[in-house]
PDB file of C-alpha atoms in Angstrom:
ATOM      1  CA  ALA A 259     -17.131  12.704  42.478  1.00 94.00           C
ATOM      2  CA  GLN A 260     -18.247  13.749  39.003  1.00 96.00           C
ATOM      3  CA  ASN A 261     -21.787  15.093  38.912  1.00 97.00           C
ATOM      4  CA  CYS A 262     -24.067  12.854  36.880  1.00 97.00           C
ATOM      5  CA  GLY A 263     -25.411  14.017  33.535  1.00 96.00           C
ATOM      6  CA  LEU A 264     -24.141  14.475  29.996  1.00 95.00           C
ATOM      7  CA  TYR A 265     -20.767  16.042  29.180  1.00 97.00           C
ATOM      8  CA  ASP A 266     -19.519  17.028  25.743  1.00 95.00           C
ATOM      9  CA  LYS A 267     -15.882  16.915  26.878  1.00 97.00           C
ATOM     10  CA  PRO A 268     -13.962  14.136  28.659  1.00 98.00           C
ATOM     11  CA  VAL A 269     -13.997  14.054  32.450  1.00 98.00           C
ATOM     12  CA  ARG A 270     -11.244  12.949  34.815  1.00 97.00           C
ATOM     13  CA  ASP A 271     -11.208   9.168  35.271  1.00 96.00           C
ATOM     14  CA  GLU A 272     -10.689   9.569  39.030  1.00 96.00           C
ATOM     15  CA  ASN A 273     -13.834  11.689  39.424  1.00 97.00           C
ATOM     16  CA  ALA A 274     -15.934   9.311  37.316  1.00 97.00           C
ATOM     17  CA  VAL A 275     -14.722   6.273  39.263  1.00 96.00           C
ATOM     18  CA  HIS A 276     -15.815   7.964  42.484  1.00 96.00           C
ATOM     19  CA  THR A 277     -19.259   8.420  40.924  1.00 97.00           C
ATOM     20  CA  LEU A 278     -19.309   4.683  40.138  1.00 97.00           C
ATOM     21  CA  GLU A 279     -18.785   4.064  43.854  1.00 97.00           C
ATOM     22  CA  HIS A 280     -22.066   5.896  44.396  1.00 96.00           C
ATOM     23  CA  GLY A 281     -23.919   3.499  42.093  1.00 97.00           C
ATOM     24  CA  ALA A 282     -23.810   5.432  38.829  1.00 98.00           C
ATOM     25  CA  VAL A 283     -23.355   3.926  35.381  1.00 98.00           C
ATOM     26  CA  TRP A 284     -20.718   5.762  33.342  1.00 98.00           C
ATOM     27  CA  ILE A 285     -21.367   5.599  29.601  1.00 98.00           C
ATOM     28  CA  THR A 286     -18.371   6.647  27.551  1.00 98.00           C
ATOM     29  CA  TYR A 287     -18.451   7.141  23.799  1.00 98.00           C
ATOM     30  CA  SER A 288     -15.991   7.656  20.985  1.00 97.00           C
ATOM     31  CA  PRO A 289     -15.654  11.356  20.054  1.00 95.00           C
ATOM     32  CA  ASN A 290     -16.582  10.442  16.457  1.00 94.00           C
ATOM     33  CA  LEU A 291     -19.840   8.718  17.460  1.00 96.00           C
ATOM     34  CA  PRO A 292     -22.606   9.965  15.114  1.00 96.00           C
ATOM     35  CA  GLN A 293     -24.633  12.838  16.582  1.00 97.00           C
ATOM     36  CA  ASN A 294     -27.903  10.890  16.527  1.00 97.00           C
ATOM     37  CA  GLN A 295     -26.307   8.271  18.809  1.00 97.00           C
ATOM     38  CA  VAL A 296     -24.922  10.970  21.136  1.00 97.00           C
ATOM     39  CA  ASP A 297     -28.493  12.308  21.281  1.00 97.00           C
ATOM     40  CA  GLU A 298     -29.731   8.842  22.320  1.00 97.00           C
ATOM     41  CA  LEU A 299     -27.180   8.805  25.142  1.00 98.00           C
ATOM     42  CA  ARG A 300     -28.291  12.302  26.166  1.00 96.00           C
ATOM     43  CA  ASP A 301     -31.891  11.052  26.384  1.00 97.00           C
ATOM     44  CA  ILE A 302     -30.770   8.207  28.654  1.00 97.00           C
ATOM     45  CA  ALA A 303     -28.827  10.619  30.896  1.00 96.00           C
ATOM     46  CA  GLU A 304     -31.746  13.037  31.116  1.00 95.00           C
ATOM     47  CA  SER A 305     -34.417  10.405  31.761  1.00 96.00           C
ATOM     48  CA  GLN A 306     -32.687   8.529  34.609  1.00 95.00           C
ATOM     49  CA  SER A 307     -30.690   9.443  37.681  1.00 96.00           C
ATOM     50  CA  TYR A 308     -27.241   8.019  38.380  1.00 97.00           C
ATOM     51  CA  ILE A 309     -26.139   8.152  34.738  1.00 98.00           C
ATOM     52  CA  LEU A 310     -22.899   9.830  33.664  1.00 98.00           C
ATOM     53  CA  VAL A 311     -22.195  10.226  29.929  1.00 98.00           C
ATOM     54  CA  SER A 312     -18.957  11.584  28.462  1.00 98.00           C
ATOM     55  CA  PRO A 313     -16.720  11.204  25.413  1.00 98.00           C
ATOM     56  CA  TYR A 314     -13.627   9.053  25.857  1.00 98.00           C
ATOM     57  CA  PRO A 315     -10.902   9.573  23.241  1.00 95.00           C
ATOM     58  CA  ASP A 316      -9.134   6.204  23.295  1.00 90.00           C
ATOM     59  CA  LEU A 317     -11.961   3.713  22.804  1.00 94.00           C
ATOM     60  CA  PRO A 318     -11.227   0.997  20.220  1.00 90.00           C
ATOM     61  CA  ASP A 319     -12.859   1.482  16.805  1.00 87.00           C
ATOM     62  CA  ASN A 320     -14.964  -1.658  17.207  1.00 92.00           C
ATOM     63  CA  THR A 321     -16.305  -0.530  20.604  1.00 96.00           C
ATOM     64  CA  PRO A 322     -17.662   3.017  20.160  1.00 97.00           C
ATOM     65  CA  VAL A 323     -19.657   2.926  23.417  1.00 98.00           C
ATOM     66  CA  VAL A 324     -18.610   1.433  26.781  1.00 98.00           C
ATOM     67  CA  ALA A 325     -20.794   1.238  29.883  1.00 98.00           C
ATOM     68  CA  SER A 326     -19.124   0.910  33.286  1.00 98.00           C
ATOM     69  CA  ALA A 327     -20.416   0.348  36.801  1.00 98.00           C
ATOM     70  CA  TRP A 328     -18.435  -0.468  39.948  1.00 97.00           C
ATOM     71  CA  GLY A 329     -16.485  -3.621  39.039  1.00 97.00           C
ATOM     72  CA  LYS A 330     -18.493  -4.162  35.830  1.00 98.00           C
ATOM     73  CA  GLN A 331     -18.001  -3.093  32.216  1.00 98.00           C
ATOM     74  CA  VAL A 332     -19.463  -3.905  28.811  1.00 98.00           C
ATOM     75  CA  GLY A 333     -18.358  -2.853  25.329  1.00 98.00           C
ATOM     76  CA  LEU A 334     -21.206  -1.920  22.999  1.00 98.00           C
ATOM     77  CA  ASP A 335     -21.761  -1.515  19.255  1.00 96.00           C
ATOM     78  CA  GLY A 336     -23.455   1.850  19.727  1.00 96.00           C
ATOM     79  CA  ALA A 337     -26.045   3.813  21.679  1.00 97.00           C
ATOM     80  CA  ASP A 338     -28.854   1.564  20.441  1.00 95.00           C
ATOM     81  CA  ASP A 339     -27.165  -1.697  21.522  1.00 96.00           C
ATOM     82  CA  PRO A 340     -29.822  -3.565  23.572  1.00 96.00           C
ATOM     83  CA  ASP A 341     -27.138  -4.597  26.072  1.00 97.00           C
ATOM     84  CA  LEU A 342     -26.899  -0.960  27.218  1.00 98.00           C
ATOM     85  CA  GLU A 343     -30.394  -0.846  28.729  1.00 96.00           C
ATOM     86  CA  SER A 344     -29.990  -4.258  30.370  1.00 97.00           C
ATOM     87  CA  PHE A 345     -26.607  -3.192  31.824  1.00 98.00           C
ATOM     88  CA  ILE A 346     -28.195  -0.031  33.267  1.00 98.00           C
ATOM     89  CA  ARG A 347     -31.097  -2.038  34.725  1.00 97.00           C
ATOM     90  CA  ALA A 348     -28.719  -4.519  36.340  1.00 98.00           C
ATOM     91  CA  TYR A 349     -26.085  -2.158  37.756  1.00 98.00           C
ATOM     92  CA  ARG A 350     -27.475   1.387  38.216  1.00 97.00           C
ATOM     93  CA  GLN A 351     -27.688   1.567  42.015  1.00 96.00           C
ATOM     94  CA  GLY A 352     -27.121  -2.197  41.859  1.00 96.00           C
ATOM     95  CA  PRO A 353     -25.934  -4.665  44.499  1.00 95.00           C
ATOM     96  CA  GLN A 354     -22.265  -4.046  43.592  1.00 96.00           C
ATOM     97  CA  THR A 355     -22.490  -0.375  44.723  1.00 96.00           C
ATOM     98  CA  PRO A 356     -19.921   0.293  47.506  1.00 96.00           C
ATOM     99  CA  GLU A 357     -21.640   3.476  48.744  1.00 95.00           C
ATOM    100  CA  PRO A 358     -25.387   3.021  48.137  1.00 90.00           C
ATOM    101  CA  GLY A 359     -27.426   6.132  48.748  1.00 87.00           C
ATOM    102  CA  ALA A 360     -24.498   8.491  48.124  1.00 94.00           C
ATOM    103  CA  LEU A 361     -25.431  11.439  45.955  1.00 92.00           C
ATOM    104  CA  CYS A 362     -24.764  11.795  42.246  1.00 94.00           C
ATOM    105  CA  ASP A 363     -24.445  15.562  42.500  1.00 93.00           C
ATOM    106  CA  GLY A 364     -22.759  18.055  44.778  1.00 92.00           C
ATOM    107  CA  GLY A 365     -19.371  17.066  43.325  1.00 94.00           C
ATOM    108  CA  THR A 366     -17.592  18.538  40.325  1.00 95.00           C
ATOM    109  CA  SER A 367     -18.788  19.327  36.812  1.00 96.00           C
ATOM    110  CA  ALA A 368     -15.251  20.034  35.583  1.00 95.00           C
ATOM    111  CA  THR A 369     -14.064  18.582  32.277  1.00 96.00           C
ATOM    112  CA  LEU A 370     -10.595  18.101  30.827  1.00 93.00           C
TER     113      LEU A 370
END
């Protein structure tokens, strides 16, 4: 599994998906997202457990931020999209988690 936290380089999809199994929310962002929005995502990752944040090179231009949980995904207008916080509230360690209680660390911190 990918260790939770903020990454400034992309992570392997397979590792991130394993983290989703543990109940994490994976927030991916376009590499050209403005720095102030990346900072907002960093604040979210640092203030809550079970959050993984990383750039994702191939996001569509009209969806610069995407939040994913196990079996759930939402495209967002940016880091300040109100749907982001409601998605995190609904799905971080949510009822869809296949492996509740599994750790969000002790895995890998490797990037691509």
